[in-house]
Amino acid sequence: MSLSKYESSVKHLSRPVGEVYGRLADLRHLEQLKTRFDDPAVQEKLAANLPADKLDEARRQLEIVTFDADCIELPSPAGNLKLRIVERDEPKCIKLAGEDTPLPLYVWIQLLPEGDNACKMRVTVGADVNPFIKPMVSKPLSQAAEGLANVLSLV
């Protein structure tokens, strides 16, 4: 098996890199996404990137996601998916790894400053995928990287 990587598009955030890193390095800050989902501005931004059926699905899944400082647990078709922070490289990168996942799974959140009051973010999802199942999982993993970047850009 080999590690396949799926990258999101680059997201431009209008907050300093240190502030964004601080929010993402402690996953408890993601809890605020549950309340921000009802904000009309957030809904408009998400609607621009997601079809209506996916937006409703994201809302339902977000309601049952749990967070602590180092771990996020979310529902998936294969059972609950748990991602734990395994490395923090302030303020550039946060690396997460899957725990008890059907296949080895990794997530990198990369940040890069754009001046003093803005930054860029990219999310990469990596999975150790068997070449025979790669065609089946490539599209969902690509969508996961982009969707995660869209959601994290709201924090």
Coordinates of C-alpha atoms in Angstrom, one line a residue:
M1 CA 0.0 0.0 0.0
S2 CA 1.1 3.6 -0.6
L3 CA 0.2 6.9 0.9
S4 CA -2.2 8.8 -1.3
K5 CA -2.7 12.5 -0.7
Y6 CA -5.7 14.6 -1.5
E7 CA -5.4 18.4 -1.1
S8 CA -8.0 21.1 -0.8
S9 CA -7.9 24.3 -2.6
V10 CA -6.1 27.2 -0.8
K11 CA -8.4 29.1 1.5
H12 CA -7.7 32.8 2.2
L13 CA -8.5 33.8 5.7
S14 CA -8.8 37.4 6.9
R15 CA -7.2 36.7 10.3
P16 CA -3.5 36.6 11.4
V17 CA -1.9 33.2 11.1
G18 CA -1.2 33.1 14.9
E19 CA -4.9 33.5 15.7
V20 CA -6.0 30.8 13.2
Y21 CA -3.3 28.4 14.5
G22 CA -4.4 29.0 18.1
R23 CA -8.0 28.2 17.3
L24 CA -7.2 25.1 15.3
A25 CA -4.4 23.7 17.6
D26 CA -7.1 23.3 20.4
L27 CA -9.9 21.3 18.8
R28 CA -12.3 22.5 21.5
H29 CA -12.6 25.8 19.6
L30 CA -14.3 23.9 16.8
E31 CA -17.3 23.4 19.1
Q32 CA -18.3 27.0 18.1
L33 CA -19.0 25.7 14.6
K34 CA -22.2 24.2 15.9
T35 CA -23.6 27.6 16.8
R36 CA -22.1 29.5 13.9
F37 CA -23.9 27.1 11.4
D38 CA -27.1 29.1 12.0
D39 CA -25.5 32.4 11.1
P40 CA -26.9 33.5 7.7
A41 CA -23.5 34.7 6.5
V42 CA -21.9 31.3 7.3
Q43 CA -24.8 29.6 5.6
E44 CA -24.3 31.7 2.5
K45 CA -20.6 31.0 2.4
L46 CA -21.2 27.2 2.8
A47 CA -24.0 27.2 0.2
A48 CA -21.6 28.7 -2.3
N49 CA -19.4 25.6 -1.9
L50 CA -21.9 22.9 -1.2
P51 CA -25.1 21.6 -2.8
A52 CA -28.2 22.0 -0.6
D53 CA -28.4 18.3 0.2
K54 CA -24.8 18.2 1.3
L55 CA -25.3 21.3 3.4
D56 CA -28.2 19.6 5.4
E57 CA -26.0 16.5 5.7
A58 CA -23.1 18.5 7.1
R59 CA -25.4 20.2 9.6
R60 CA -26.7 16.8 10.9
Q61 CA -23.2 15.4 11.1
L62 CA -21.8 18.5 12.9
E63 CA -24.5 18.1 15.6
I64 CA -23.1 14.7 16.7
V65 CA -19.4 15.5 16.4
T66 CA -17.5 15.6 19.7
F67 CA -14.4 17.6 20.4
D68 CA -11.7 17.7 23.1
A69 CA -8.4 19.6 23.1
D70 CA -6.5 16.9 21.0
C71 CA -9.3 14.8 19.4
I72 CA -12.3 15.0 17.2
E73 CA -14.8 12.2 16.8
L74 CA -17.2 12.2 13.9
P75 CA -19.7 9.8 12.4
S76 CA -18.9 7.9 9.2
P77 CA -20.4 5.1 7.3
A78 CA -17.8 2.8 8.7
G79 CA -18.5 3.8 12.3
N80 CA -17.2 6.7 14.4
L81 CA -14.0 8.2 13.0
K82 CA -11.5 9.5 15.6
L83 CA -8.7 11.9 14.6
R84 CA -6.1 12.9 17.2
I85 CA -3.5 15.7 16.9
V86 CA -0.1 14.0 16.8
E87 CA 2.1 17.0 16.0
R88 CA 1.9 20.8 16.3
D89 CA 4.4 23.0 14.5
E90 CA 3.4 26.5 15.5
P91 CA 2.2 28.5 13.6
K92 CA 2.7 26.5 10.3
C93 CA 1.1 23.0 10.6
I94 CA -1.2 20.8 12.7
K95 CA -1.0 17.0 12.0
L96 CA -3.8 14.6 12.9
A97 CA -3.9 10.8 12.6
G98 CA -6.8 8.5 12.6
E99 CA -7.3 6.1 15.6
D100 CA -8.9 2.7 15.0
T101 CA -9.7 3.6 11.4
P102 CA -10.3 1.0 8.7
L103 CA -7.2 2.3 6.9
P104 CA -4.3 4.5 8.1
L105 CA -5.6 8.1 7.8
Y106 CA -3.8 11.4 8.2
V107 CA -4.9 15.1 8.0
W108 CA -2.5 18.0 7.7
I109 CA -3.7 21.6 8.2
Q110 CA -1.1 23.9 6.7
L111 CA -1.0 27.7 7.4
L112 CA 1.0 30.4 5.8
P113 CA 0.9 34.1 6.6
E114 CA -0.2 36.7 4.1
G115 CA 0.9 39.9 5.7
D116 CA 0.1 40.7 9.3
N117 CA -3.7 40.3 9.2
A118 CA -4.3 37.4 6.9
C119 CA -3.2 33.9 6.1
K120 CA -3.7 31.0 3.7
M121 CA -4.8 27.5 4.7
R122 CA -4.7 24.2 2.9
V123 CA -6.0 20.8 4.2
T124 CA -4.4 17.6 3.0
V125 CA -6.0 14.2 3.7
G126 CA -3.6 11.3 3.4
A127 CA -4.6 7.6 3.4
D128 CA -2.6 4.4 3.0
V129 CA -4.7 3.0 0.3
N130 CA -4.6 -0.4 -1.5
P131 CA -4.3 0.2 -5.3
F132 CA -7.4 -2.0 -5.8
I133 CA -9.6 0.3 -3.7
K134 CA -8.0 3.6 -4.6
P135 CA -10.5 4.3 -7.5
M136 CA -13.4 3.9 -5.0
V137 CA -12.0 6.1 -2.2
S138 CA -10.2 8.9 -4.2
K139 CA -13.3 11.0 -4.9
P140 CA -14.7 10.8 -1.3
L141 CA -11.2 11.6 0.2
S142 CA -10.8 14.6 -2.2
Q143 CA -14.2 15.8 -1.2
A144 CA -13.3 15.3 2.5
A145 CA -10.2 17.5 2.1
E146 CA -12.2 20.3 0.4
G147 CA -15.1 20.1 2.8
L148 CA -12.9 20.1 5.9
A149 CA -11.0 23.2 4.5
N150 CA -14.4 24.9 3.9
V151 CA -15.6 24.2 7.5
L152 CA -12.2 25.1 9.1
S153 CA -12.1 28.4 7.3
L154 CA -15.2 29.4 9.3
V155 CA -13.5 29.1 12.7

